[in-house]
Every structure is written in C-alpha cells, then in structure tokens.
Amino acid sequence: MIELIIAFGAGLISFLSPCVLPLIPGYISYISGSSIGELVDKKNINLFPIILFTVGFSLVFITFGAASTFLGQIFLENSYELRIAAGLVIIILSLHIIGIINLKFLNYEKRIQTNINKSVFSPILIGMAFAFGWTPCIGPILGSILVLAATEESLSQGILLLSFYSIGLAIPFILSGYLIQRFLIFSKNFRKNINLVSKIGGIILLITGILILTNQLQALGYYLLNIFPFLQNFG
C-alpha cells in the first residue's frame, strides 16, 4: 500500500512539474481541436478525447512498469544487490529533482509532433507520444517509480504500481479539461510554487530511496497498517 501511495503521489507531482503543468492547456486545445478561447467559452467540453489521451500515456507507462518488473525478476537471485542498486538510483534521481546535483543528460526534451485527425485512435497516439517525448521533468520521477517496480516480486505488482502512477497523472489532467476556466486561473497562480512542489516530491523520493536502501520500506508499511488498520482492505 505504501508503494502504491508513493506511485500515485509521483503521478500528481509529474503533473505539477515545470515541463508539464504550463503545457496542459495547449495539450487540451490540441487534442480537442479547439482554441483556448473556444474551450473557455464552451459550457460542455468533450472529455472523451482527453480520456483517450490519458489512456495512451498510461499504456506506455504500464508497459514500462511490466518490463522493469520482468527484468527485476531475472535478477531475483541477486535480490540484495538489486535492492541496494534500486535505492541508490532513486536517491540519485531525487537529488537531481531537488537540485542538489545536476544530471545533464536528463535536462533535455524531445517533442514528437503528430498531425491531428478525426480518428478515435489519434488522442491515444498523441498520449503515447507524450509518454515517450517529455523527459526532463517526469523522467527522474518516472524513473524512480520504474526502479521501484523492478524490486517487485510479481509482474502484476509492477503493473499495478505504474497503473497508480498513471492514475495520479491522469485524474488532474482530465479534471483540468473539465474545469478549464478554473484550471487556467490555478495554473497562472500556481506557477510560482512549481519549483517548491518539485523539491517536495524529490524529498519524498529521497526518503523512499533511503528506506529501500536500508530495507525499511516494508517495515514502514507494517507500521502504517498498525496505525490505520482499514488500509488492509485495500491491499
């Protein structure tokens, strides 16, 4: 449960990251085929293409998670070394997010341009392009969750982990389309706090990496279950 909460929170932080949040209105406009002004004037916004867009990037992220877990199972005999390596990688990525270190190879972006059309599959393809293309902000966060997925014992657990990450990213995306007027106001006012949110997310991932490195993540889960027994109903 603690890992699923971390994954869901990582999805939310990815949405609020500096390379994603400011671009959300543009993505919604592009997907819907309407200008920002037209979207603001509309009383009813068609959420279907926006939902399909989130399905597209979720498919890619979940596939990444399944692949990471599969590779982790191959090295299961060296589970101790895998756990140490996973903890160290998450710590390094979290330090990059916080800004303590600078990994230059993560400081770039690749945009995949697509021609919009009337096909129902178009938003899904654009969502998949989003998942592959925007690397500077969601890369370190997503990478940490993928490393965490590599330590899972079963393929289904890795898929579930990245499903929660995708849900954390998809829910605010869909809500921003539905409440586009309020989102534009929120986005404008929130931009000054984007770096703070990124640093908080980095600190959370840093703590997660340390817990994995010291083999205390499961212990934290058991501790939370003792405090909040109702969480067992979700496990």
mmCIF file of C-alpha atoms in Angstrom:
data_model
loop_
_atom_site.group_PDB
_atom_site.id
_atom_site.type_symbol
_atom_site.label_atom_id
_atom_site.label_comp_id
_atom_site.label_asym_id
_atom_site.label_seq_id
_atom_site.Cartn_x
_atom_site.Cartn_y
_atom_site.Cartn_z
ATOM 1 C CA MET A 1 0.000 0.000 0.000
ATOM 2 C CA ILE A 2 2.775 2.476 0.854
ATOM 3 C CA GLU A 3 4.347 1.865 -2.568
ATOM 4 C CA LEU A 4 1.010 2.487 -4.323
ATOM 5 C CA ILE A 5 0.570 5.751 -2.415
ATOM 6 C CA ILE A 6 4.088 6.811 -3.410
ATOM 7 C CA ALA A 7 3.395 5.918 -7.058
ATOM 8 C CA PHE A 8 0.083 7.832 -7.074
ATOM 9 C CA GLY A 9 1.768 10.845 -5.466
ATOM 10 C CA ALA A 10 4.577 10.672 -8.018
ATOM 11 C CA GLY A 11 1.960 10.885 -10.774
ATOM 12 C CA LEU A 12 0.477 14.012 -9.187
ATOM 13 C CA ILE A 13 3.930 15.574 -8.863
ATOM 14 C CA SER A 14 4.655 14.755 -12.509
ATOM 15 C CA PHE A 15 1.501 16.647 -13.477
ATOM 16 C CA LEU A 16 2.629 19.657 -11.428
ATOM 17 C CA SER A 17 6.186 19.604 -12.798
ATOM 18 C CA PRO A 18 7.531 22.660 -14.684
ATOM 19 C CA CYS A 19 7.544 20.959 -18.092
ATOM 20 C CA VAL A 20 4.022 19.546 -17.830
ATOM 21 C CA LEU A 21 1.692 21.941 -15.983
ATOM 22 C CA PRO A 22 2.227 25.023 -18.211
ATOM 23 C CA LEU A 23 1.627 22.898 -21.318
ATOM 24 C CA ILE A 24 -1.649 21.288 -20.210
ATOM 25 C CA PRO A 25 -3.918 23.939 -21.815
ATOM 26 C CA GLY A 26 -2.050 23.544 -25.088
ATOM 27 C CA TYR A 27 -2.407 19.771 -24.997
ATOM 28 C CA ILE A 28 -6.116 20.008 -24.209
ATOM 29 C CA SER A 29 -6.573 22.501 -27.051
ATOM 30 C CA TYR A 30 -4.618 20.311 -29.460
ATOM 31 C CA ILE A 31 -6.468 17.134 -28.517
ATOM 32 C CA SER A 32 -9.922 18.713 -28.658
ATOM 33 C CA GLY A 33 -9.234 20.657 -31.878
ATOM 34 C CA SER A 34 -10.401 23.926 -30.296
ATOM 35 C CA SER A 35 -8.533 27.075 -29.314
ATOM 36 C CA ILE A 36 -8.135 28.028 -25.646
ATOM 37 C CA GLY A 37 -10.654 30.825 -26.157
ATOM 38 C CA GLU A 38 -13.190 28.425 -27.651
ATOM 39 C CA LEU A 39 -12.674 25.991 -24.778
ATOM 40 C CA VAL A 40 -13.262 28.734 -22.220
ATOM 41 C CA ASP A 41 -16.471 29.810 -23.970
ATOM 42 C CA LYS A 42 -17.822 26.269 -24.230
ATOM 43 C CA LYS A 43 -20.202 25.185 -21.489
ATOM 44 C CA ASN A 44 -19.770 21.497 -22.222
ATOM 45 C CA ILE A 45 -16.309 20.156 -23.103
ATOM 46 C CA ASN A 46 -15.980 16.758 -24.752
ATOM 47 C CA LEU A 47 -13.881 14.755 -22.300
ATOM 48 C CA PHE A 48 -13.744 11.613 -24.449
ATOM 49 C CA PRO A 49 -10.576 12.554 -26.416
ATOM 50 C CA ILE A 50 -8.924 13.780 -23.206
ATOM 51 C CA ILE A 51 -9.644 10.443 -21.519
ATOM 52 C CA LEU A 52 -8.255 8.611 -24.566
ATOM 53 C CA PHE A 53 -5.127 10.768 -24.317
ATOM 54 C CA THR A 54 -4.597 9.612 -20.723
ATOM 55 C CA VAL A 55 -5.158 6.012 -21.846
ATOM 56 C CA GLY A 56 -2.353 6.485 -24.370
ATOM 57 C CA PHE A 57 0.315 7.610 -21.914
ATOM 58 C CA SER A 58 -0.929 5.101 -19.317
ATOM 59 C CA LEU A 59 -0.380 2.215 -21.746
ATOM 60 C CA VAL A 60 3.240 3.275 -22.240
ATOM 61 C CA PHE A 61 3.951 3.791 -18.532
ATOM 62 C CA ILE A 62 2.324 0.485 -17.547
ATOM 63 C CA THR A 63 4.342 -1.305 -20.238
ATOM 64 C CA PHE A 64 7.487 0.285 -18.829
ATOM 65 C CA GLY A 65 6.491 -0.944 -15.367
ATOM 66 C CA ALA A 66 5.876 -4.507 -16.573
ATOM 67 C CA ALA A 67 9.235 -4.512 -18.363
ATOM 68 C CA SER A 68 11.036 -3.213 -15.267
ATOM 69 C CA THR A 69 9.470 -5.873 -13.049
ATOM 70 C CA PHE A 70 10.278 -8.582 -15.610
ATOM 71 C CA LEU A 71 13.927 -7.538 -15.694
ATOM 72 C CA GLY A 72 13.960 -7.360 -11.905
ATOM 73 C CA GLN A 73 12.712 -10.951 -11.691
ATOM 74 C CA ILE A 74 15.547 -12.093 -13.941
ATOM 75 C CA PHE A 75 17.974 -10.797 -11.337
ATOM 76 C CA LEU A 76 15.883 -12.087 -8.422
ATOM 77 C CA GLU A 77 18.715 -14.362 -7.268
ATOM 78 C CA ASN A 78 20.694 -11.195 -6.607
ATOM 79 C CA SER A 79 17.799 -9.504 -4.816
ATOM 80 C CA TYR A 80 20.058 -7.940 -2.182
ATOM 81 C CA GLU A 81 22.251 -6.271 -4.805
ATOM 82 C CA LEU A 82 19.151 -5.238 -6.786
ATOM 83 C CA ARG A 83 17.624 -3.581 -3.730
ATOM 84 C CA ILE A 84 20.854 -1.686 -2.992
ATOM 85 C CA ALA A 85 21.153 -0.558 -6.620
ATOM 86 C CA ALA A 86 17.485 0.473 -6.732
ATOM 87 C CA GLY A 87 17.841 2.520 -3.548
ATOM 88 C CA LEU A 88 20.958 4.268 -4.860
ATOM 89 C CA VAL A 89 19.373 5.079 -8.234
ATOM 90 C CA ILE A 90 16.259 6.560 -6.585
ATOM 91 C CA ILE A 91 18.446 8.614 -4.235
ATOM 92 C CA ILE A 92 20.496 9.969 -7.150
ATOM 93 C CA LEU A 93 17.383 10.843 -9.171
ATOM 94 C CA SER A 94 15.780 12.500 -6.155
ATOM 95 C CA LEU A 95 18.877 14.645 -5.588
ATOM 96 C CA HIS A 96 18.596 15.754 -9.222
ATOM 97 C CA ILE A 97 14.921 16.702 -8.712
ATOM 98 C CA ILE A 98 15.746 18.629 -5.528
ATOM 99 C CA GLY A 99 18.568 20.436 -7.358
ATOM 100 C CA ILE A 100 21.487 19.245 -5.231
ATOM 101 C CA ILE A 101 23.112 17.599 -8.236
ATOM 102 C CA ASN A 102 22.686 18.208 -11.963
ATOM 103 C CA LEU A 103 22.441 15.239 -14.317
ATOM 104 C CA LYS A 104 22.824 16.974 -17.676
ATOM 105 C CA PHE A 105 21.554 14.025 -19.705
ATOM 106 C CA LEU A 106 18.147 14.499 -18.020
ATOM 107 C CA ASN A 107 17.979 18.201 -18.894
ATOM 108 C CA TYR A 108 16.573 17.937 -22.375
ATOM 109 C CA GLU A 109 13.266 17.312 -24.008
ATOM 110 C CA LYS A 110 12.110 15.648 -27.182
ATOM 111 C CA ARG A 111 8.788 16.596 -28.671
ATOM 112 C CA ILE A 112 7.062 14.238 -31.049
ATOM 113 C CA GLN A 113 4.818 16.140 -33.430
ATOM 114 C CA THR A 114 1.703 14.448 -34.774
ATOM 115 C CA ASN A 115 -0.917 15.522 -37.283
ATOM 116 C CA ILE A 116 -4.306 15.697 -35.634
ATOM 117 C CA ASN A 117 -7.152 13.884 -37.377
ATOM 118 C CA LYS A 118 -10.670 12.669 -36.701
ATOM 119 C CA SER A 119 -9.616 9.108 -35.847
ATOM 120 C CA VAL A 120 -10.624 7.834 -32.423
ATOM 121 C CA PHE A 121 -7.083 6.489 -32.073
ATOM 122 C CA SER A 122 -5.467 9.892 -32.594
ATOM 123 C CA PRO A 123 -5.680 11.041 -28.919
ATOM 124 C CA ILE A 124 -4.280 7.666 -27.813
ATOM 125 C CA LEU A 125 -1.314 8.035 -30.173
ATOM 126 C CA ILE A 126 -0.738 11.609 -29.004
ATOM 127 C CA GLY A 127 -0.828 10.360 -25.396
ATOM 128 C CA MET A 128 1.759 7.713 -26.239
ATOM 129 C CA ALA A 129 3.902 10.396 -27.867
ATOM 130 C CA PHE A 130 3.575 12.429 -24.667
ATOM 131 C CA ALA A 131 4.814 9.484 -22.613
ATOM 132 C CA PHE A 132 7.847 8.977 -24.857
ATOM 133 C CA GLY A 133 8.616 12.602 -25.610
ATOM 134 C CA TRP A 134 8.624 14.703 -22.442
ATOM 135 C CA THR A 135 11.658 13.590 -20.478
ATOM 136 C CA PRO A 136 13.174 16.454 -18.419
ATOM 137 C CA CYS A 137 10.567 16.688 -15.666
ATOM 138 C CA ILE A 138 8.743 13.386 -15.489
ATOM 139 C CA GLY A 139 11.907 11.425 -16.368
ATOM 140 C CA PRO A 140 13.551 11.399 -12.901
ATOM 141 C CA ILE A 141 10.218 10.885 -11.118
ATOM 142 C CA LEU A 142 9.051 8.166 -13.501
ATOM 143 C CA GLY A 143 12.500 6.575 -13.399
ATOM 144 C CA SER A 144 12.299 6.297 -9.622
ATOM 145 C CA ILE A 145 8.937 4.523 -9.838
ATOM 146 C CA LEU A 146 10.266 2.184 -12.541
ATOM 147 C CA VAL A 147 13.232 1.303 -10.341
ATOM 148 C CA LEU A 148 10.777 0.621 -7.531
ATOM 149 C CA ALA A 149 8.792 -1.613 -9.907
ATOM 150 C CA ALA A 150 11.964 -3.573 -10.635
ATOM 151 C CA THR A 151 12.071 -4.651 -6.982
ATOM 152 C CA GLU A 152 8.523 -6.075 -7.034
ATOM 153 C CA GLU A 153 8.079 -9.828 -6.700
ATOM 154 C CA SER A 154 5.450 -10.307 -9.419
ATOM 155 C CA LEU A 155 4.604 -8.828 -12.797
ATOM 156 C CA SER A 156 1.112 -7.882 -11.615
ATOM 157 C CA GLN A 157 2.587 -5.799 -8.780
ATOM 158 C CA GLY A 158 4.758 -3.849 -11.221
ATOM 159 C CA ILE A 159 1.768 -3.246 -13.492
ATOM 160 C CA LEU A 160 -0.334 -2.129 -10.510
ATOM 161 C CA LEU A 161 2.404 0.237 -9.361
ATOM 162 C CA LEU A 162 2.604 2.015 -12.728
ATOM 163 C CA SER A 163 -1.190 1.968 -13.004
ATOM 164 C CA PHE A 164 -1.365 4.057 -9.826
ATOM 165 C CA TYR A 165 1.326 6.374 -11.201
ATOM 166 C CA SER A 166 -0.709 6.787 -14.402
ATOM 167 C CA ILE A 167 -3.917 7.417 -12.424
ATOM 168 C CA GLY A 168 -2.126 10.085 -10.390
ATOM 169 C CA LEU A 169 -1.170 11.823 -13.636
ATOM 170 C CA ALA A 170 -4.467 11.181 -15.471
ATOM 171 C CA ILE A 171 -7.014 12.374 -12.877
ATOM 172 C CA PRO A 172 -5.808 16.012 -12.673
ATOM 173 C CA PHE A 173 -5.351 16.043 -16.456
ATOM 174 C CA ILE A 174 -8.989 15.065 -17.027
ATOM 175 C CA LEU A 175 -10.202 17.483 -14.335
ATOM 176 C CA SER A 176 -8.194 20.309 -15.899
ATOM 177 C CA GLY A 177 -10.029 19.698 -19.176
ATOM 178 C CA TYR A 178 -13.421 19.577 -17.484
ATOM 179 C CA LEU A 179 -12.709 22.715 -15.417
ATOM 180 C CA ILE A 180 -10.574 24.525 -17.993
ATOM 181 C CA GLN A 181 -11.556 28.035 -16.830
ATOM 182 C CA ARG A 182 -10.641 27.342 -13.218
ATOM 183 C CA PHE A 183 -7.529 25.448 -14.282
ATOM 184 C CA LEU A 184 -6.187 28.433 -16.238
ATOM 185 C CA ILE A 185 -6.538 30.592 -13.121
ATOM 186 C CA PHE A 186 -4.994 27.878 -10.934
ATOM 187 C CA SER A 187 -2.105 27.330 -13.348
ATOM 188 C CA LYS A 188 -1.308 31.041 -13.500
ATOM 189 C CA ASN A 189 -1.270 31.395 -9.708
ATOM 190 C CA PHE A 190 0.499 28.099 -9.056
ATOM 191 C CA ARG A 191 3.481 28.570 -11.377
ATOM 192 C CA LYS A 192 5.428 30.459 -8.709
ATOM 193 C CA ASN A 193 5.219 27.331 -6.498
ATOM 194 C CA ILE A 194 6.169 24.752 -9.147
ATOM 195 C CA ASN A 195 9.808 24.504 -8.056
ATOM 196 C CA LEU A 196 8.764 24.081 -4.417
ATOM 197 C CA VAL A 197 6.434 21.203 -5.322
ATOM 198 C CA SER A 198 9.228 19.560 -7.352
ATOM 199 C CA LYS A 199 11.597 19.809 -4.398
ATOM 200 C CA ILE A 200 8.997 18.331 -2.026
ATOM 201 C CA GLY A 201 8.480 15.464 -4.460
ATOM 202 C CA GLY A 202 12.238 14.989 -4.636
ATOM 203 C CA ILE A 203 12.470 14.838 -0.835
ATOM 204 C CA ILE A 204 9.718 12.191 -0.711
ATOM 205 C CA LEU A 205 11.571 10.116 -3.310
ATOM 206 C CA LEU A 206 14.838 10.631 -1.398
ATOM 207 C CA ILE A 207 13.232 9.222 1.754
ATOM 208 C CA THR A 208 11.834 6.332 -0.315
ATOM 209 C CA GLY A 209 15.290 5.581 -1.726
ATOM 210 C CA ILE A 210 16.829 5.595 1.742
ATOM 211 C CA LEU A 211 14.101 3.266 3.043
ATOM 212 C CA ILE A 212 14.711 0.848 0.152
ATOM 213 C CA LEU A 213 18.478 1.043 0.639
ATOM 214 C CA THR A 214 18.121 0.220 4.345
ATOM 215 C CA ASN A 215 15.351 -2.361 3.701
ATOM 216 C CA GLN A 216 12.882 -0.404 5.837
ATOM 217 C CA LEU A 217 10.164 0.322 3.253
ATOM 218 C CA GLN A 218 8.151 -2.779 4.161
ATOM 219 C CA ALA A 219 8.653 -2.028 7.841
ATOM 220 C CA LEU A 220 7.093 1.393 7.257
ATOM 221 C CA GLY A 221 4.155 -0.314 5.551
ATOM 222 C CA TYR A 222 3.565 -2.599 8.532
ATOM 223 C CA TYR A 223 3.844 0.414 10.852
ATOM 224 C CA LEU A 224 1.185 2.310 8.892
ATOM 225 C CA LEU A 225 -1.104 -0.741 8.936
ATOM 226 C CA ASN A 226 -0.867 -0.826 12.718
ATOM 227 C CA ILE A 227 -1.877 2.835 12.890
ATOM 228 C CA PHE A 228 -4.508 2.659 10.128
ATOM 229 C CA PRO A 229 -5.898 -0.920 10.098
ATOM 230 C CA PHE A 230 -8.530 -0.023 7.458
ATOM 231 C CA LEU A 231 -5.718 0.152 4.877
ATOM 232 C CA GLN A 232 -5.650 -3.651 4.894
ATOM 233 C CA ASN A 233 -8.926 -3.535 2.974
ATOM 234 C CA PHE A 234 -7.061 -2.006 0.010
ATOM 235 C CA GLY A 235 -4.195 -4.483 -0.057
#
